[in-house]
Short mmCIF file of C-alpha atoms in Angstrom, two decimals:
data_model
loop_
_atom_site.label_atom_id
_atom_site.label_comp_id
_atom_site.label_asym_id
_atom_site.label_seq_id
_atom_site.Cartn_x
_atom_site.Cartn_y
_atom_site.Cartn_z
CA UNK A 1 -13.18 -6.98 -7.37
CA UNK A 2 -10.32 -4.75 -6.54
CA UNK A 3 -10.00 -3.56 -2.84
CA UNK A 4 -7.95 -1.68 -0.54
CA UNK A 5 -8.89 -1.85 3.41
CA UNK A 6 -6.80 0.16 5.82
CA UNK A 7 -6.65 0.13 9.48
CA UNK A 8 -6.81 1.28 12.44
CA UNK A 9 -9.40 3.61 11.10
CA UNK A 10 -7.76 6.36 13.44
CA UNK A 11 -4.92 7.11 15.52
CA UNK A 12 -3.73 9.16 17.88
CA UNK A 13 0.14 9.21 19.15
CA UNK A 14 1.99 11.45 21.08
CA UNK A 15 5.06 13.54 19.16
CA UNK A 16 8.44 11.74 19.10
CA UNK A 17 6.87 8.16 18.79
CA UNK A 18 6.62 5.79 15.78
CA UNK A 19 3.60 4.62 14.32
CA UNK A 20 2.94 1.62 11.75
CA UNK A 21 -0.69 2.05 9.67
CA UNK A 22 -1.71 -1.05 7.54
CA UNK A 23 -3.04 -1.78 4.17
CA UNK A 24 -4.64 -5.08 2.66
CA UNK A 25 -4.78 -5.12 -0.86
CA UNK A 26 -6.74 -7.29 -3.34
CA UNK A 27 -5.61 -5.60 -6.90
CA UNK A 28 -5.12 -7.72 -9.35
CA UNK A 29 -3.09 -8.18 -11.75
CA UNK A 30 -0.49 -5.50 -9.35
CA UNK A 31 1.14 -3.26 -10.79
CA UNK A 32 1.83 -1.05 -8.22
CA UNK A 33 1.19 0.03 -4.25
CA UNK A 34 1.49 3.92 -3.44
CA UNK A 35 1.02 5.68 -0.12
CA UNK A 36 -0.13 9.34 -0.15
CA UNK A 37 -0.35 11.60 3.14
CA UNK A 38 -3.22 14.03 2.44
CA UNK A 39 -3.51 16.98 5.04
CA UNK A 40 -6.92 18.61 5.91
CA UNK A 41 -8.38 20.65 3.11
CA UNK A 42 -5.68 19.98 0.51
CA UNK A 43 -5.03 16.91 -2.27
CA UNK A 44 -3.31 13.96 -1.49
CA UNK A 45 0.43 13.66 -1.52
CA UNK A 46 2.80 11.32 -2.63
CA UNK A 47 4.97 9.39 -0.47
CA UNK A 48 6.25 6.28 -1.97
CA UNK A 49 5.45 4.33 -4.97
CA UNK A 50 6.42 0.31 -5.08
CA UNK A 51 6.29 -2.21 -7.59
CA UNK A 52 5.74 -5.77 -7.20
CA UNK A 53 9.60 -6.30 -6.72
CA UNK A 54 10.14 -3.58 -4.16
CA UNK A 55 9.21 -5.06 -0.43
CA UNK A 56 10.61 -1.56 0.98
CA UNK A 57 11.06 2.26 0.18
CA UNK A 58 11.90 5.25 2.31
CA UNK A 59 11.23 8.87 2.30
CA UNK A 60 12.50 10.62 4.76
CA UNK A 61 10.78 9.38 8.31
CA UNK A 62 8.45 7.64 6.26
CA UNK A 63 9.19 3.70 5.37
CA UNK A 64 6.76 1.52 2.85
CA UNK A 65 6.98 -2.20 2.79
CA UNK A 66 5.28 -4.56 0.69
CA UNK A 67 4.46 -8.35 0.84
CA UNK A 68 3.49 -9.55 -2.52
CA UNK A 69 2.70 -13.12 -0.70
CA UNK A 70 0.42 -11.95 2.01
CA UNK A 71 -1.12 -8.85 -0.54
CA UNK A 72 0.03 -6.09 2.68
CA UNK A 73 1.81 -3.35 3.04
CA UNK A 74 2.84 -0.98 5.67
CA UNK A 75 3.46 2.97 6.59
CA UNK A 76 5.79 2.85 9.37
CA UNK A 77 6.72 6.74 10.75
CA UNK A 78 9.48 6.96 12.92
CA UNK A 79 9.80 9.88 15.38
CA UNK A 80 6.44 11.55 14.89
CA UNK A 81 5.87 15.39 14.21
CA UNK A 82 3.27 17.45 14.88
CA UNK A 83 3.09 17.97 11.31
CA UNK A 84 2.28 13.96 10.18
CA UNK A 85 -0.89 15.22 11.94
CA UNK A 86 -2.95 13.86 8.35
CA UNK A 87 -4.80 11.05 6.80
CA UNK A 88 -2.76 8.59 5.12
CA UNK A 89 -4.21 6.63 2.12
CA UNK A 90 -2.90 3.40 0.30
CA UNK A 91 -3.84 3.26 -3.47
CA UNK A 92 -3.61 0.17 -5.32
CA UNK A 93 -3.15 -0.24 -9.18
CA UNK A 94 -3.66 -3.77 -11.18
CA UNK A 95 -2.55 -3.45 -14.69
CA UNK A 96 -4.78 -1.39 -17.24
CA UNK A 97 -6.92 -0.44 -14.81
CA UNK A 98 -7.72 2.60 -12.32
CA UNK A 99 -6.33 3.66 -8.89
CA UNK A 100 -8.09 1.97 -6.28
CA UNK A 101 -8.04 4.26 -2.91
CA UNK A 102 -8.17 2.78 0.55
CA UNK A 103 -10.45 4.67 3.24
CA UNK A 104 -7.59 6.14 4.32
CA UNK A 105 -5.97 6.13 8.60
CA UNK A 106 -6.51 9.11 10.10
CA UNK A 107 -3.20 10.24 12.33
CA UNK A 108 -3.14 12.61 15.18
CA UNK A 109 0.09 13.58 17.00
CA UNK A 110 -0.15 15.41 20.05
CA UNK A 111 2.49 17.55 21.96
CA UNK B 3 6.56 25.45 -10.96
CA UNK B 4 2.41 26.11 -10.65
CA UNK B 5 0.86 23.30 -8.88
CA UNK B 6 -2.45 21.75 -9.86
CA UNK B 7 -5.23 24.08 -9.58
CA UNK B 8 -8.53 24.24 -8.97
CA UNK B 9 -11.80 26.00 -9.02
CA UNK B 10 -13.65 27.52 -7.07
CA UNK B 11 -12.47 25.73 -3.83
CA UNK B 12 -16.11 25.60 -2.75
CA UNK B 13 -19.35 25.69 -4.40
CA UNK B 14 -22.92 25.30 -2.61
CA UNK B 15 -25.56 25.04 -5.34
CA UNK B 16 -29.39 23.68 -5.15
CA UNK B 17 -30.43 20.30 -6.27
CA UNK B 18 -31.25 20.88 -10.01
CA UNK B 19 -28.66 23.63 -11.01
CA UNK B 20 -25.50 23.48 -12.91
CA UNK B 21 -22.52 23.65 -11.41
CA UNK B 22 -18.94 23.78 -13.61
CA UNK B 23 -15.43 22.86 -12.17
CA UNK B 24 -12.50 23.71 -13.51
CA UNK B 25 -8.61 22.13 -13.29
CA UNK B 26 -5.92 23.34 -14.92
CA UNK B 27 -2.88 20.72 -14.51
CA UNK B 28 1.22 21.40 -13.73
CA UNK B 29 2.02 22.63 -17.70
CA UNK B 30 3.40 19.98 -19.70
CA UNK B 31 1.28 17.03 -18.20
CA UNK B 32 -0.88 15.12 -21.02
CA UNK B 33 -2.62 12.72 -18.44
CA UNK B 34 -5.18 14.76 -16.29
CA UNK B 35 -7.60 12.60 -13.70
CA UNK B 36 -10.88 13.10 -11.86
CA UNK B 37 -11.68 11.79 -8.67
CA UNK B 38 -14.35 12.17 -6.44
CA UNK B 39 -14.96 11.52 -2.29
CA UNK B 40 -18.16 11.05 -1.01
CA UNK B 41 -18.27 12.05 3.02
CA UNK B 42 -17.48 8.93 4.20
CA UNK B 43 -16.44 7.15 1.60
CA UNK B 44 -13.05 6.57 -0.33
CA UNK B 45 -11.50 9.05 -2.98
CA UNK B 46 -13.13 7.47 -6.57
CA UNK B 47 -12.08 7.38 -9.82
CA UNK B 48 -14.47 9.45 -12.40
CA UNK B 49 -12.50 9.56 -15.46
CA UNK B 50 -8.87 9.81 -17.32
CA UNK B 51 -7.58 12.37 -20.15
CA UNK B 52 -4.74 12.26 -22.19
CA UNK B 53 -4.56 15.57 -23.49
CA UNK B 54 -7.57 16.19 -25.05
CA UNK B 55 -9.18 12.70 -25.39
CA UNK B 56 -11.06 10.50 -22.88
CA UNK B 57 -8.89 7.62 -22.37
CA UNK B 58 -10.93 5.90 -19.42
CA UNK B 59 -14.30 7.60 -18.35
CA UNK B 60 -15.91 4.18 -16.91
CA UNK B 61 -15.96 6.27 -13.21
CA UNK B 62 -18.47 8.91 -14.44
CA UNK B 63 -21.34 7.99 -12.24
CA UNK B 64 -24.02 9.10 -15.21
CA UNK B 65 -24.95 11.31 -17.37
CA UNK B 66 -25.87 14.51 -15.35
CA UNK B 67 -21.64 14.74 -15.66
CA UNK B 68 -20.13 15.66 -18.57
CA UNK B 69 -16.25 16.27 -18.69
CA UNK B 70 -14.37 17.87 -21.16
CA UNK B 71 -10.54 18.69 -21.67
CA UNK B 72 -10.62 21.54 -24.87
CA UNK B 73 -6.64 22.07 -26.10
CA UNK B 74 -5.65 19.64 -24.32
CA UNK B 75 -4.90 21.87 -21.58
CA UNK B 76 -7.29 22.49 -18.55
CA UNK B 77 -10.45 20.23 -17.96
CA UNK B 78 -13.88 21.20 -16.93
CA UNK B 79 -16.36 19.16 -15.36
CA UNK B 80 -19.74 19.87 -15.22
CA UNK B 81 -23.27 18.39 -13.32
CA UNK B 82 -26.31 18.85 -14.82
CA UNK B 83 -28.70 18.91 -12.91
CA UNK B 84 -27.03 18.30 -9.73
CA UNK B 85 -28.59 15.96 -7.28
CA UNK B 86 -28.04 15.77 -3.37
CA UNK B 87 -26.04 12.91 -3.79
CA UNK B 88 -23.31 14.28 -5.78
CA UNK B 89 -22.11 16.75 -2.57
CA UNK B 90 -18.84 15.59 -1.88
CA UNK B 91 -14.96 16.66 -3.12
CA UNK B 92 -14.09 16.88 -6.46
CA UNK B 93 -10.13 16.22 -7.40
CA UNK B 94 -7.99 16.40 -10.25
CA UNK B 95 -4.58 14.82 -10.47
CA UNK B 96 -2.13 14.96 -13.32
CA UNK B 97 0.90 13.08 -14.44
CA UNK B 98 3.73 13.37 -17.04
CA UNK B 99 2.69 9.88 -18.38
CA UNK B 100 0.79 6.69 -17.00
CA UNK B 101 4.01 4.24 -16.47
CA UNK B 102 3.89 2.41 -12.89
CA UNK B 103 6.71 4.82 -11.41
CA UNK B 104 4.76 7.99 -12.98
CA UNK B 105 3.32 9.69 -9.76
CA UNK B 106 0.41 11.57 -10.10
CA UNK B 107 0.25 15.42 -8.20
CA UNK B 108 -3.24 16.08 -6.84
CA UNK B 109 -5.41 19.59 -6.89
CA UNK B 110 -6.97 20.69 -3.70
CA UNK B 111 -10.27 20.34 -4.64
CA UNK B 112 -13.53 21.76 -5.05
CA UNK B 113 -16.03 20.88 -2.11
CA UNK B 114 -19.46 20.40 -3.92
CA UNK B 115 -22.34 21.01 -1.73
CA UNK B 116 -25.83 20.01 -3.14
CA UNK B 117 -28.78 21.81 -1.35
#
Protein backbone atom coordinates (compact mmCIF):
# COMPACT_ATOMS: atom_id res chain seq x y z
CA UNK A 1 0.00 0.00 0.00
CA UNK A 2 1.33 3.40 -0.71
CA UNK A 3 2.35 5.60 2.35
CA UNK A 4 3.79 8.75 3.34
CA UNK A 5 4.65 9.30 7.27
CA UNK A 6 6.10 12.62 8.32
CA UNK A 7 7.61 13.69 11.48
CA UNK A 8 8.00 15.43 14.11
CA UNK A 9 4.31 15.88 14.04
CA UNK A 10 5.00 19.61 15.21
CA UNK A 11 7.55 22.09 15.67
CA UNK A 12 8.28 25.03 17.10
CA UNK A 13 11.68 27.14 16.41
CA UNK A 14 12.65 30.42 17.14
CA UNK A 15 13.17 33.03 13.92
CA UNK A 16 16.67 32.98 12.36
CA UNK A 17 17.23 29.15 12.99
CA UNK A 18 17.15 26.18 10.56
CA UNK A 19 14.91 23.43 10.74
CA UNK A 20 15.00 19.87 8.93
CA UNK A 21 11.22 18.03 8.76
CA UNK A 22 11.28 14.34 7.51
CA UNK A 23 9.36 12.18 5.19
CA UNK A 24 9.31 8.24 4.76
CA UNK A 25 7.89 7.16 1.72
CA UNK A 26 6.61 3.74 0.55
CA UNK A 27 5.23 4.67 -3.20
CA UNK A 28 5.80 2.40 -5.49
CA UNK A 29 6.68 2.25 -8.53
CA UNK A 30 8.17 6.35 -7.76
CA UNK A 31 7.69 8.58 -9.89
CA UNK A 32 8.02 11.49 -8.06
CA UNK A 33 8.47 13.24 -4.30
CA UNK A 34 6.96 16.91 -3.91
CA UNK A 35 6.93 19.12 -0.83
CA UNK A 36 4.12 21.72 -0.49
CA UNK A 37 4.01 24.47 2.40
CA UNK A 38 0.28 25.05 3.01
CA UNK A 39 -0.51 28.17 5.31
CA UNK A 40 -3.63 28.27 7.60
CA UNK A 41 -6.88 28.57 5.72
CA UNK A 42 -5.45 28.47 2.19
CA UNK A 43 -4.39 25.37 -0.43
CA UNK A 44 -1.23 23.85 -0.41
CA UNK A 45 1.77 25.25 -2.17
CA UNK A 46 4.38 24.01 -4.15
CA UNK A 47 7.87 23.94 -3.17
CA UNK A 48 9.91 21.44 -4.94
CA UNK A 49 9.19 18.59 -7.13
CA UNK A 50 12.00 15.57 -7.50
CA UNK A 51 12.28 12.66 -9.53
CA UNK A 52 13.87 9.51 -8.77
CA UNK A 53 17.27 10.91 -10.13
CA UNK A 54 17.23 14.18 -8.25
CA UNK A 55 18.70 13.55 -4.45
CA UNK A 56 18.46 17.55 -4.03
CA UNK A 57 16.51 20.77 -5.12
CA UNK A 58 16.37 24.28 -3.77
CA UNK A 59 13.97 27.07 -3.63
CA UNK A 60 14.94 29.81 -2.14
CA UNK A 61 15.62 28.99 1.86
CA UNK A 62 13.98 25.89 1.22
CA UNK A 63 16.28 22.63 0.27
CA UNK A 64 14.61 18.98 -0.72
CA UNK A 65 16.71 15.90 -0.70
CA UNK A 66 15.87 12.54 -1.64
CA UNK A 67 17.29 9.00 -0.95
CA UNK A 68 15.90 6.60 -3.41
CA UNK A 69 17.86 3.73 -1.27
CA UNK A 70 16.52 4.47 2.14
CA UNK A 71 12.77 5.71 0.47
CA UNK A 72 13.41 9.46 2.64
CA UNK A 73 13.47 12.69 2.00
CA UNK A 74 14.00 15.90 3.73
CA UNK A 75 12.75 19.79 4.06
CA UNK A 76 15.63 21.51 5.43
CA UNK A 77 14.83 25.62 6.03
CA UNK A 78 17.64 27.65 6.64
CA UNK A 79 17.28 30.96 8.53
CA UNK A 80 13.65 30.75 9.60
CA UNK A 81 10.95 33.57 9.08
CA UNK A 82 8.14 34.35 10.80
CA UNK A 83 6.38 33.70 7.71
CA UNK A 84 7.44 29.62 7.27
CA UNK A 85 5.03 29.77 10.25
CA UNK A 86 2.81 26.69 8.12
CA UNK A 87 2.29 23.05 7.74
CA UNK A 88 4.50 21.38 5.42
CA UNK A 89 3.29 18.23 3.54
CA UNK A 90 5.30 15.56 1.47
CA UNK A 91 3.23 13.96 -1.40
CA UNK A 92 4.33 10.92 -3.01
CA UNK A 93 3.44 9.69 -6.61
CA UNK A 94 4.15 5.89 -7.97
CA UNK A 95 3.50 5.68 -11.60
CA UNK A 96 -0.24 5.72 -12.90
CA UNK A 97 -1.46 6.25 -9.80
CA UNK A 98 -2.73 9.18 -7.37
CA UNK A 99 -0.92 11.67 -5.05
CA UNK A 100 -0.40 10.18 -1.84
CA UNK A 101 -0.29 13.10 1.01
CA UNK A 102 1.69 12.75 4.19
CA UNK A 103 -0.02 14.10 7.54
CA UNK A 104 1.80 16.93 7.09
CA UNK A 105 4.66 18.85 10.11
CA UNK A 106 3.24 21.56 11.55
CA UNK A 107 6.02 24.62 11.91
CA UNK A 108 5.90 27.46 14.28
CA UNK A 109 8.54 30.24 14.33
CA UNK A 110 8.55 32.54 17.06
CA UNK A 111 10.16 36.08 17.40
CA UNK B 1 -3.30 35.35 -13.91
CA UNK B 2 -6.70 34.15 -11.72
CA UNK B 3 -5.75 31.57 -9.31
CA UNK B 4 -7.82 28.50 -8.56
CA UNK B 5 -11.06 29.32 -7.12
CA UNK B 6 -13.43 28.16 -5.04
CA UNK B 7 -16.87 28.18 -3.64
CA UNK B 8 -18.35 29.20 -1.11
CA UNK B 9 -15.28 29.12 1.28
CA UNK B 10 -17.58 27.69 3.94
CA UNK B 11 -20.73 25.86 4.00
CA UNK B 12 -22.57 24.43 7.27
CA UNK B 13 -25.47 22.28 6.11
CA UNK B 14 -27.61 19.46 8.13
CA UNK B 15 -27.06 15.82 7.78
CA UNK B 16 -29.39 14.89 4.84
CA UNK B 17 -29.24 18.10 2.62
CA UNK B 18 -27.47 18.85 -0.53
CA UNK B 19 -24.72 20.74 -0.61
CA UNK B 20 -22.89 21.82 -4.24
CA UNK B 21 -19.18 23.01 -4.57
CA UNK B 22 -17.90 24.67 -7.16
CA UNK B 23 -14.01 25.12 -8.71
CA UNK B 24 -13.22 26.89 -11.46
CA UNK B 25 -9.37 26.12 -12.41
CA UNK B 26 -6.30 28.75 -13.67
CA UNK B 27 -7.83 29.04 -17.60
CA UNK B 28 -6.14 26.84 -19.89
CA UNK B 29 -5.65 23.81 -17.44
CA UNK B 30 -7.36 20.43 -18.83
CA UNK B 31 -6.45 18.33 -15.63
CA UNK B 32 -8.67 19.54 -12.63
CA UNK B 33 -8.40 17.35 -9.10
CA UNK B 34 -10.47 16.83 -5.97
CA UNK B 35 -9.19 16.26 -2.72
CA UNK B 36 -10.59 16.02 0.48
CA UNK B 37 -9.14 16.36 4.46
CA UNK B 38 -10.86 14.90 7.11
CA UNK B 39 -9.94 16.83 10.67
CA UNK B 40 -7.26 14.86 11.48
CA UNK B 41 -6.51 13.08 8.79
CA UNK B 42 -4.35 13.55 5.53
CA UNK B 43 -5.47 15.61 2.35
CA UNK B 44 -7.24 12.53 0.02
CA UNK B 45 -7.61 12.00 -3.35
CA UNK B 46 -11.50 11.97 -4.59
CA UNK B 47 -11.21 12.09 -8.23
CA UNK B 48 -9.27 13.40 -11.58
CA UNK B 49 -10.69 15.35 -14.79
CA UNK B 50 -9.24 15.95 -17.92
CA UNK B 51 -11.34 18.48 -19.30
CA UNK B 52 -14.54 17.23 -19.30
CA UNK B 53 -14.07 13.44 -18.69
CA UNK B 54 -13.40 11.44 -15.49
CA UNK B 55 -10.04 10.11 -15.92
CA UNK B 56 -9.59 8.56 -12.28
CA UNK B 57 -12.65 8.80 -9.84
CA UNK B 58 -11.54 5.59 -7.66
CA UNK B 59 -11.28 8.38 -4.47
CA UNK B 60 -15.04 9.17 -4.49
CA UNK B 61 -15.91 7.73 -1.17
CA UNK B 62 -19.66 6.63 -2.58
CA UNK B 63 -22.35 7.49 -4.16
CA UNK B 64 -23.97 10.37 -2.10
CA UNK B 65 -20.98 12.36 -4.36
CA UNK B 66 -21.41 13.00 -7.68
CA UNK B 67 -18.81 15.21 -9.63
CA UNK B 68 -19.15 16.72 -12.76
CA UNK B 69 -16.86 18.98 -15.04
CA UNK B 70 -19.62 20.47 -17.96
CA UNK B 71 -17.32 22.34 -20.94
CA UNK B 72 -14.61 21.22 -19.71
CA UNK B 73 -14.18 24.22 -17.75
CA UNK B 74 -15.18 24.53 -13.99
CA UNK B 75 -16.18 21.37 -11.88
CA UNK B 76 -18.92 20.96 -9.42
CA UNK B 77 -19.16 18.56 -6.78
CA UNK B 78 -22.05 17.70 -5.10
CA UNK B 79 -23.25 15.40 -1.70
CA UNK B 80 -26.38 14.01 -1.62
CA UNK B 81 -27.52 13.54 1.18
CA UNK B 82 -24.72 14.66 3.24
CA UNK B 83 -23.75 12.66 6.23
CA UNK B 84 -21.77 13.84 9.43
CA UNK B 85 -18.89 12.19 8.26
CA UNK B 86 -18.28 14.01 5.16
CA UNK B 87 -17.45 17.54 7.31
CA UNK B 88 -14.08 18.20 6.45
CA UNK B 89 -12.15 20.49 3.49
CA UNK B 90 -12.86 20.13 0.13
CA UNK B 91 -9.86 21.07 -2.53
CA UNK B 92 -9.39 21.37 -6.06
CA UNK B 93 -6.04 21.49 -7.78
CA UNK B 94 -5.32 21.90 -11.44
CA UNK B 95 -2.45 21.34 -13.76
CA UNK B 96 -1.42 22.11 -17.40
CA UNK B 97 -0.89 18.31 -17.93
CA UNK B 98 -0.14 15.14 -15.67
CA UNK B 99 3.80 14.64 -16.60
CA UNK B 100 6.02 14.03 -13.30
CA UNK B 101 7.47 17.76 -13.43
CA UNK B 102 3.72 19.14 -14.05
CA UNK B 103 2.94 20.85 -10.61
CA UNK B 104 -0.39 21.05 -9.63
CA UNK B 105 -1.81 24.79 -8.06
CA UNK B 106 -4.31 24.18 -5.26
CA UNK B 107 -7.83 26.18 -4.45
CA UNK B 108 -8.39 27.32 -0.95
CA UNK B 109 -11.07 25.29 -0.22
CA UNK B 110 -14.46 24.92 0.88
CA UNK B 111 -14.80 23.89 4.69
CA UNK B 112 -17.86 21.44 4.71
CA UNK B 113 -19.54 21.30 7.97
CA UNK B 114 -22.22 18.50 8.40
CA UNK B 115 -24.73 19.22 11.28
Amino acid sequence: KNQVEQSPQSLIILEGKNCTLQCNYTVSPFSNLRWYKQDTGRGPVSLTIMTFSENTKSNGRYTATLDADTKQSSLHITASQLSDSASYICVGRAYGQNFVFGPGTRLSVLP
Amino acid sequence: EAGVTQFPSHSVIEKGQTVTLRCDPISGHDNLYWYRRVMGKEIKFLLHFVKESKQDESGMPNNRFLAERTGGTYSTLKVQPAELEDSGVYFCASSAGTSRYNEQFFGPGTRLTVL
